[in-house]
Coordinates of C-alpha atoms in Angstrom, one line a residue:
X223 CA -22.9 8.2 55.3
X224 CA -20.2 7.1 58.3
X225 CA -17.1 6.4 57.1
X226 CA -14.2 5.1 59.1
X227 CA -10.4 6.0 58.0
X228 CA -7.4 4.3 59.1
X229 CA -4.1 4.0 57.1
X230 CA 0.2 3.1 57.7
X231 CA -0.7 0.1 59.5
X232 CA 3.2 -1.2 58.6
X233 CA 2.3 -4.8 59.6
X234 CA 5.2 -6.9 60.2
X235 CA 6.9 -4.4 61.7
X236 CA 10.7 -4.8 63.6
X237 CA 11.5 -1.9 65.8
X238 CA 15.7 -1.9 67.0
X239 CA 15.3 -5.6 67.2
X240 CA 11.4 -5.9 68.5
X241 CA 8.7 -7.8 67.2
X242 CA 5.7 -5.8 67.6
X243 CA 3.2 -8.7 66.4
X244 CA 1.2 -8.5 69.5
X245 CA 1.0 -5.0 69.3
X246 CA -0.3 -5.6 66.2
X247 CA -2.7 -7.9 66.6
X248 CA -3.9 -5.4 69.6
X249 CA -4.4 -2.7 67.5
X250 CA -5.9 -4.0 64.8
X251 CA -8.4 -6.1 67.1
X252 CA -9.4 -2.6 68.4
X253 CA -9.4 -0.7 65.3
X254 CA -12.5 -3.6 64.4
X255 CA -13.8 -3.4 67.3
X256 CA -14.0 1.0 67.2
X257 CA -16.0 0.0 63.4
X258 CA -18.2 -2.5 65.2
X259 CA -18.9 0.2 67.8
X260 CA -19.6 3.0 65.0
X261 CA -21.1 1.3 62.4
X262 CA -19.4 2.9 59.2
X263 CA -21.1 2.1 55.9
X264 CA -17.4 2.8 54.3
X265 CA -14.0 1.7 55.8
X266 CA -10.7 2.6 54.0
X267 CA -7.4 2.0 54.5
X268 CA -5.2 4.0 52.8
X269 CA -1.6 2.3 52.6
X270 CA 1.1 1.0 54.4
X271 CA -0.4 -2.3 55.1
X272 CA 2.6 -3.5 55.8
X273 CA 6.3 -2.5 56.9
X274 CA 7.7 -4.1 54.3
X275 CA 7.6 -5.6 50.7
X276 CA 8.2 -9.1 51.2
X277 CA 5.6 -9.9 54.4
X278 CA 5.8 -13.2 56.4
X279 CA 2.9 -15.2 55.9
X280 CA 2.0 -14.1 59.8
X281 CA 1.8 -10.8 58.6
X282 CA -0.3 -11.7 55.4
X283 CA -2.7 -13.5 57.8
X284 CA -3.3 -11.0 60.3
X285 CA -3.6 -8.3 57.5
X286 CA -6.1 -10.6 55.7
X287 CA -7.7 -11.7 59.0
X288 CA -8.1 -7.4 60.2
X289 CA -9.6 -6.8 56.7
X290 CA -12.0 -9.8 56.6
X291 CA -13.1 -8.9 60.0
X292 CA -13.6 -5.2 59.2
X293 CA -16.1 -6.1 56.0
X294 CA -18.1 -8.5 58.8
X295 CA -18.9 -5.5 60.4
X296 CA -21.3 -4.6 57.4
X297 CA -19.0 -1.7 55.9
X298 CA -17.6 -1.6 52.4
X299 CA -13.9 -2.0 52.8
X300 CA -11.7 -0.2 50.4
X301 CA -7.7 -0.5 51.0
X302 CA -4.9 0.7 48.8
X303 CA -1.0 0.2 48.8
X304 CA 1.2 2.4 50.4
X305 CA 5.1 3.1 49.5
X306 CA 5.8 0.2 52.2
X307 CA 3.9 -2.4 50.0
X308 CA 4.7 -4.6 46.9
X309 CA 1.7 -3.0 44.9
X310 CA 2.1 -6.3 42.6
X311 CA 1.6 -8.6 45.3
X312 CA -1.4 -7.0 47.0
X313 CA -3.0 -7.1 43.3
X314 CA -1.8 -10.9 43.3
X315 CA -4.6 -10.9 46.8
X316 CA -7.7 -9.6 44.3
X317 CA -9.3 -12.5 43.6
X318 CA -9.2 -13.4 47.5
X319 CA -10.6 -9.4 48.3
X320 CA -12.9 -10.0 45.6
X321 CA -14.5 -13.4 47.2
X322 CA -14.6 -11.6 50.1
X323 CA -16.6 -8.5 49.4
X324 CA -13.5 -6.1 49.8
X325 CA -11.9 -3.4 46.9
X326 CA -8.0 -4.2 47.0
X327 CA -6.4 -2.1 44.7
X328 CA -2.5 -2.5 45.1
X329 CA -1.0 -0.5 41.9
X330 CA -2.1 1.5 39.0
X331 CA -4.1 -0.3 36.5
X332 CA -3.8 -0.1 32.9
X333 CA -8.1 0.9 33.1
X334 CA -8.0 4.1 35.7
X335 CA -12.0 2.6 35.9
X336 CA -10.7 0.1 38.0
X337 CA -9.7 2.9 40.4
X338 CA -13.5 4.4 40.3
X339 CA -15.5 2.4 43.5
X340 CA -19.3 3.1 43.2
X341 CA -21.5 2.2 46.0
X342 CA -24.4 2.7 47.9
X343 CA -25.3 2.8 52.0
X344 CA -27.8 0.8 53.3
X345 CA -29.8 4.1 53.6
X346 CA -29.3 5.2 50.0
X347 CA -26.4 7.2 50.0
X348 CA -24.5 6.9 46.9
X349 CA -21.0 7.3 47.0
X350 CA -17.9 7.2 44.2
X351 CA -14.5 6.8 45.8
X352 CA -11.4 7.3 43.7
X353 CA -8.7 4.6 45.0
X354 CA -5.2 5.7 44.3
X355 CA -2.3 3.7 45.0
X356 CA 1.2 5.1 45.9
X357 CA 2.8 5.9 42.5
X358 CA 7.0 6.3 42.4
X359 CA 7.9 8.7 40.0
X360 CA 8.8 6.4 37.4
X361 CA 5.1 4.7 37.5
X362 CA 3.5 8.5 37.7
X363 CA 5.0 9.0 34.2
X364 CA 4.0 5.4 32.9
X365 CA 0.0 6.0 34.5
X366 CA -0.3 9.1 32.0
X367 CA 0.9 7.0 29.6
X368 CA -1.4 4.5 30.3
X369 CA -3.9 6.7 30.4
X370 CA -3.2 8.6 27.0
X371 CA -3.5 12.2 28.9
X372 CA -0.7 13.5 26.5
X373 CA 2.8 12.4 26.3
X374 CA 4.6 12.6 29.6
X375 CA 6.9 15.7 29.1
X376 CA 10.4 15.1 30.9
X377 CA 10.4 18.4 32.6
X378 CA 7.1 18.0 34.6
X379 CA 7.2 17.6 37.8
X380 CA 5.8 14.2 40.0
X381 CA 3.3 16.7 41.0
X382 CA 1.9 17.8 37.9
X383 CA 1.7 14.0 36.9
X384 CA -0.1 13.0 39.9
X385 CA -2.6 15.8 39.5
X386 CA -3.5 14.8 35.7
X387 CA -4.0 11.1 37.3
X388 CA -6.3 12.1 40.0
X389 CA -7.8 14.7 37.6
X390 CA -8.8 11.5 35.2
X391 CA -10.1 9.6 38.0
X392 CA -12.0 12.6 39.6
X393 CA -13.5 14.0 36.2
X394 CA -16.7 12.0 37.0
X395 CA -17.1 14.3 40.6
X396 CA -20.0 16.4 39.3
X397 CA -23.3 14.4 39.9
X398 CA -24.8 16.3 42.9
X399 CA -26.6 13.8 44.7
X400 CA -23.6 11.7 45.4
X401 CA -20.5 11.6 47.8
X402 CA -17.1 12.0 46.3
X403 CA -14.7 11.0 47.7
X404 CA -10.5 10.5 47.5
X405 CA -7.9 8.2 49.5
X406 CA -4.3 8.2 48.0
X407 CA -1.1 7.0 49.4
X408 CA 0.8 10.6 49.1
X409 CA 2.9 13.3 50.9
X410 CA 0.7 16.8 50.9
X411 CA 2.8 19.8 51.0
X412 CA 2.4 21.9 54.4
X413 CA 1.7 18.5 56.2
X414 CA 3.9 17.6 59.2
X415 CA 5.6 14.5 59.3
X416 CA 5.3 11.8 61.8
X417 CA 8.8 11.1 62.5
X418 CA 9.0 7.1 61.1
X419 CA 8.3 7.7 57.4
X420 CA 11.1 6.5 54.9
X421 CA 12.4 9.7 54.1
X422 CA 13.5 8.8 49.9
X423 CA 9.4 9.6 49.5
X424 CA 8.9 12.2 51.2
X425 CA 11.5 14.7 49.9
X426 CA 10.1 17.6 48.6
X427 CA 10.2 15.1 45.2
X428 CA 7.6 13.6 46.1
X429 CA 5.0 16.3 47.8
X430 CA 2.3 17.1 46.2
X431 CA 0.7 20.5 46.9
X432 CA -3.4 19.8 48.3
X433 CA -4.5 21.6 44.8
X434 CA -4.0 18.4 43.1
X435 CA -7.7 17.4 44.9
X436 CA -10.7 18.6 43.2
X437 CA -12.9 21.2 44.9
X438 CA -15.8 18.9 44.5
X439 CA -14.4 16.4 46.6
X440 CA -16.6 16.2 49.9
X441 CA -13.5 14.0 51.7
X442 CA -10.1 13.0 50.9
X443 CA -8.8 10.5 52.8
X444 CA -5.0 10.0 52.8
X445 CA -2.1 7.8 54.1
X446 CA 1.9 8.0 54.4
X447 CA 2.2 10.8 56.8
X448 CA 1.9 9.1 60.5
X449 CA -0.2 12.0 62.4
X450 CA -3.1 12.3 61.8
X451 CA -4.2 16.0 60.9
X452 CA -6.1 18.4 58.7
X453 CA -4.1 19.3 55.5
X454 CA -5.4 22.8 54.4
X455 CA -7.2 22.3 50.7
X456 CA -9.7 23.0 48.4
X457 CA -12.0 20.5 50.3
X458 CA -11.7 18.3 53.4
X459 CA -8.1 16.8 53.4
X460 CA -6.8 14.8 55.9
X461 CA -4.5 11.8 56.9
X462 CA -5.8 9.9 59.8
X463 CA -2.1 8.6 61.0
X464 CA -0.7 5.3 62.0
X465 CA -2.8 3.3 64.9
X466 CA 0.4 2.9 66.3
X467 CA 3.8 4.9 66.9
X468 CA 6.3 2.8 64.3
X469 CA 9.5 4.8 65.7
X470 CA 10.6 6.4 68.4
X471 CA 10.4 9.7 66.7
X472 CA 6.7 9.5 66.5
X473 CA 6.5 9.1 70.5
X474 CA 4.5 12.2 70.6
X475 CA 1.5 11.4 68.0
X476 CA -1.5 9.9 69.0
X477 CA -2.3 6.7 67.7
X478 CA -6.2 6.8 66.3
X479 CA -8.5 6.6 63.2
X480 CA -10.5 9.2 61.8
X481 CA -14.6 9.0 61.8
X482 CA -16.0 11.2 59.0
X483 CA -19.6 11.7 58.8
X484 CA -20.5 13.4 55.3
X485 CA -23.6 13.8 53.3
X486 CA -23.7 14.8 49.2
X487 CA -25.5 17.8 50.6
X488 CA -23.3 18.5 53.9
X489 CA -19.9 19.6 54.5
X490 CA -18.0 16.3 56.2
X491 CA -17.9 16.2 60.4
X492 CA -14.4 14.7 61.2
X493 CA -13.4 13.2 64.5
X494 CA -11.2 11.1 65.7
X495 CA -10.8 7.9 67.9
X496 CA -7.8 7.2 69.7
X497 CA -6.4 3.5 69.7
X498 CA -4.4 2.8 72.8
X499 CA -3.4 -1.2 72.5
X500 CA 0.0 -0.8 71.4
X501 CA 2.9 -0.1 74.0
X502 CA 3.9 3.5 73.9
X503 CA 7.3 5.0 72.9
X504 CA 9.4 6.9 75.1
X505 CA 13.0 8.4 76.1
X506 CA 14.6 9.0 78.9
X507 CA 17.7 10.6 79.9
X508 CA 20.6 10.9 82.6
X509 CA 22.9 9.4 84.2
X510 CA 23.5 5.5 85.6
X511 CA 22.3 6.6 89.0
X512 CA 19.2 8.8 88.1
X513 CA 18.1 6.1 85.2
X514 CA 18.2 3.5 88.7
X515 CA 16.0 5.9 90.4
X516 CA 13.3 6.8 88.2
X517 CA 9.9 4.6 87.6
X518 CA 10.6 2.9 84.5
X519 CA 7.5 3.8 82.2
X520 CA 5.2 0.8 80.3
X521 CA 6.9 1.6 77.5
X522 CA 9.8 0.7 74.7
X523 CA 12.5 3.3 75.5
X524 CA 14.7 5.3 74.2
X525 CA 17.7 5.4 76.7
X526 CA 19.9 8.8 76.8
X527 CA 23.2 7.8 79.1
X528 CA 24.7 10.7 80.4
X529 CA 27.5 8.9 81.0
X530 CA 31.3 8.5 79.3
X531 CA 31.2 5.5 77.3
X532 CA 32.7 2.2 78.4
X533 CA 32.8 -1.5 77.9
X534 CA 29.6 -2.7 79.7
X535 CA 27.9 0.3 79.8
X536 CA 24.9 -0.8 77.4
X537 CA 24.1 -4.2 79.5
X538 CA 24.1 -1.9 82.9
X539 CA 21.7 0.3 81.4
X540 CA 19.7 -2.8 79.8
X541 CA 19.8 -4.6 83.8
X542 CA 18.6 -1.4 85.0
X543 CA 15.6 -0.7 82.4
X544 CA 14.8 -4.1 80.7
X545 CA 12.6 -2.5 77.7
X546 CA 15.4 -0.2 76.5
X547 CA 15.4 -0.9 72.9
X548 CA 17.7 1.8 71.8
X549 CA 20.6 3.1 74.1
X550 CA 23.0 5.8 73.3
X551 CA 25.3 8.4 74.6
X552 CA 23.4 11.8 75.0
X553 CA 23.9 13.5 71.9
X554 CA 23.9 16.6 74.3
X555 CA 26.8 15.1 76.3
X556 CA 29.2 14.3 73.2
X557 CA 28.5 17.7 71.9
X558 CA 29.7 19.4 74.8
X559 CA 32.4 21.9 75.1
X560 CA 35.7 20.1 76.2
X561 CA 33.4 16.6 75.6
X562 CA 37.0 15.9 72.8
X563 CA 40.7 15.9 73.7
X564 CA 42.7 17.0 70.3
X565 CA 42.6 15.4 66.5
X566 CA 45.1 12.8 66.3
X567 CA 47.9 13.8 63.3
X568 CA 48.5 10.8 61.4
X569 CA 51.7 11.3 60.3
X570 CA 54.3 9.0 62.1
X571 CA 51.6 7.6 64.9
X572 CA 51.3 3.8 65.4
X573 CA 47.7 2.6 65.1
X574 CA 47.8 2.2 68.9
X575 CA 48.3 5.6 69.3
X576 CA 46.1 6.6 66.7
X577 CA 43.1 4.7 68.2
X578 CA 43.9 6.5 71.5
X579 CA 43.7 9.6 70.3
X580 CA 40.0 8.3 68.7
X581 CA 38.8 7.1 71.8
X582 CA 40.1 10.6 73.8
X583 CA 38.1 12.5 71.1
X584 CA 34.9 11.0 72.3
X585 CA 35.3 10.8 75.5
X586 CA 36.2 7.3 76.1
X587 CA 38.6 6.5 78.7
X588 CA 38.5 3.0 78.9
X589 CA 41.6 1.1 79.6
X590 CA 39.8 -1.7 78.6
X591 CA 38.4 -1.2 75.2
X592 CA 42.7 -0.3 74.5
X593 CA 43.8 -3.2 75.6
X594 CA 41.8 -5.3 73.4
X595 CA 42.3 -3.1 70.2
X596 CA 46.2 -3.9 70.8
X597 CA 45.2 -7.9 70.7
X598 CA 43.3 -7.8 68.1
X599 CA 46.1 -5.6 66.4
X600 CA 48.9 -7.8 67.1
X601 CA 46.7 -11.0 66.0
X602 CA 46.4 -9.0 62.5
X603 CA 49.9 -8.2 62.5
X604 CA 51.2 -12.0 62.9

């Protein structure tokens, strides 16, 4: 069987200000157009549908619209929420999904069935995917529970209560003549980030070491991390990555999905397929005269000024490179030896004086910038 893996699709998402539906609608058009080209019998997304938990109805719709699309091609379509997603409110989509031909499984149900998907390629292939949802650690506890694996000891660990969940959902892995397969929404100890996750879940907390995955697992298909790569395991682990860079610190991943060719009698061929529709990230450095002289990439940007700062400075470096979405001092400038004049002593200084010495510390000799602090000062004052 072909199956095509895609995940952290963060729909809906605002970057420093920017709209990036049009990327969106880009990318997605091309990750349906890579399935058309391919043919998978299995497409799954594996969180992070969207950037956020309450999604405009334009993001609904073009979600809806890219998965819709995706089962037209012929494939089964499995997706699962991500820590981005309101699990409840993809659920709330299940009788749409259902209609539809497609498995939407948006939190942990009360039957871990539900989270078994059996199926079978048009060339016989038979298949059995566990689906599991992104689980915080307060729901990890409450699926055991669910589940009545043994009371939920307070001193276990989130990964030794995700690995009794998958355990129950994977205990069915032993039939030889059929694929098994895994897509969770999960960080995997050892992997590498991809620079724009939220950070509260993936703290060491939250990783999960690639043990948790049975050994008769011929694929496990993950989301949350944002490169894609291969995660060292007991059987094929991997996360495909975002189809697009969410943050400028992921301006070095490339954007694809994964194509996974597996048998219940072969080991799994992975490859992957680059996505290009969305702009690129960059950043750039130096100073007002060498940002005028440089080609300005088709890009958003990350602008560096190796410059003091001043009043102004931000709208001469937006003139100069319109699709600067984020502009800061250099980092590398401000840390510099001498970069800071002394550390004002508070006791007996005016707040004029005070704010001075602020502004000397980092570098900022703007006359300007002083003379409106003692207006707005002297307005609080009276």
């Amino acid at each position: 069987m072909k199956i095509l893996h895609t995940s952290d699709w963060h729909v809906g998402k605002v970057l420093k200000g920017q709209s990036r539906a049009e990327e969106h609608k880009a990318v997605l058009a091309g990750v349906i157009d890579i399935a058309r080209a391919e043919q998978p019998d299995l497409v799954i997304v594996a969180g992070d549908l969207y950037d956020t938990a309450a999604p405009t109805s334009e993001a609904t719709r073009l979600v809806t619209r890219a998965l819709t699309a995706l089962r037209r091609t012929g494939a089964d379509v499995v997706a699962i929420g991500g820590n981005h997603d309101n699990g409840p409110a993809l659920d709330a989509l299940r009788p749409w999904a259902d209609a539809a031909g497609i498995t939407l499984r948006g939190g942990v149900r009360e039957n871990p069935d539900e989270h078994v998907i059996d199926g079978t390629t048009a060339g016989g292939e038979r298949w059995q995917l566990a689906a599991l949802p992104f689980l915080s650690q307060r729901y990890a506890v409450r699926a055991l529970e669910m589940y009545e694996l043994t009371a939920a000891e307070t001193n276990q660990t989130y990964a030794d209560h995700l690995g009794r969940v998958l355990g129950r959902l994977t205990e069915g892995f032993t039939e030889p003549d059929r694929v098994h397969l895994v897509t969770a929404h999960v960080t995997v100890t050892g992997a590498t980030t991809g620079g724009g996750e939220r950070d509260a879940h993936t703290v060491l907390g939250y990783a999960v070491p690639a043990t948790v995955f049975p050994a008769t697992a011929h694929y496990v298909a993950l989301g949350h991390l944002h490169r894609a790569q291969r995660v060292i395991g007991p059987c094929p682990v991997r996360y495909s990555g975002s189809p697009l860079a969410v943050d400028f610190g992921e301006q070095e991943n490339v954007p694809s999905v994964t194509i996974v060719e597996v048998t219940a009698s072969t080991a799994a061929r992975v490859r992957e397929v680059p996505v290009t529709a969305a702009s690129a990230l960059r950043t750039v450095r130096g100073t007002l005269a060498q940002l005028a002289e440089i080609e300005a990439p088709d890009a958003w940007l990350r602008v560096y000024v190796r410059e003091q700062p001043r009043a102004g400075l931000r709208e001469e470096v937006q003139e100069l490179l319109p699709r600067a979405l984020e502009i800061r001092i250099d980092p590398e400038l401000l840390a510099a030896p001498g970069s800071g004049a002394r550390i004002a002593q508070r006791s007996g200084r005016s707040p004029r004086e005070l704010f001075a010495d602020y502004l000397d510390s980092r570098g900022h000799a703007d006359e300007g910038v002083q003379e409106l602090f003692d207006e707005l000062f002297e307005e609080v004052e009276h």
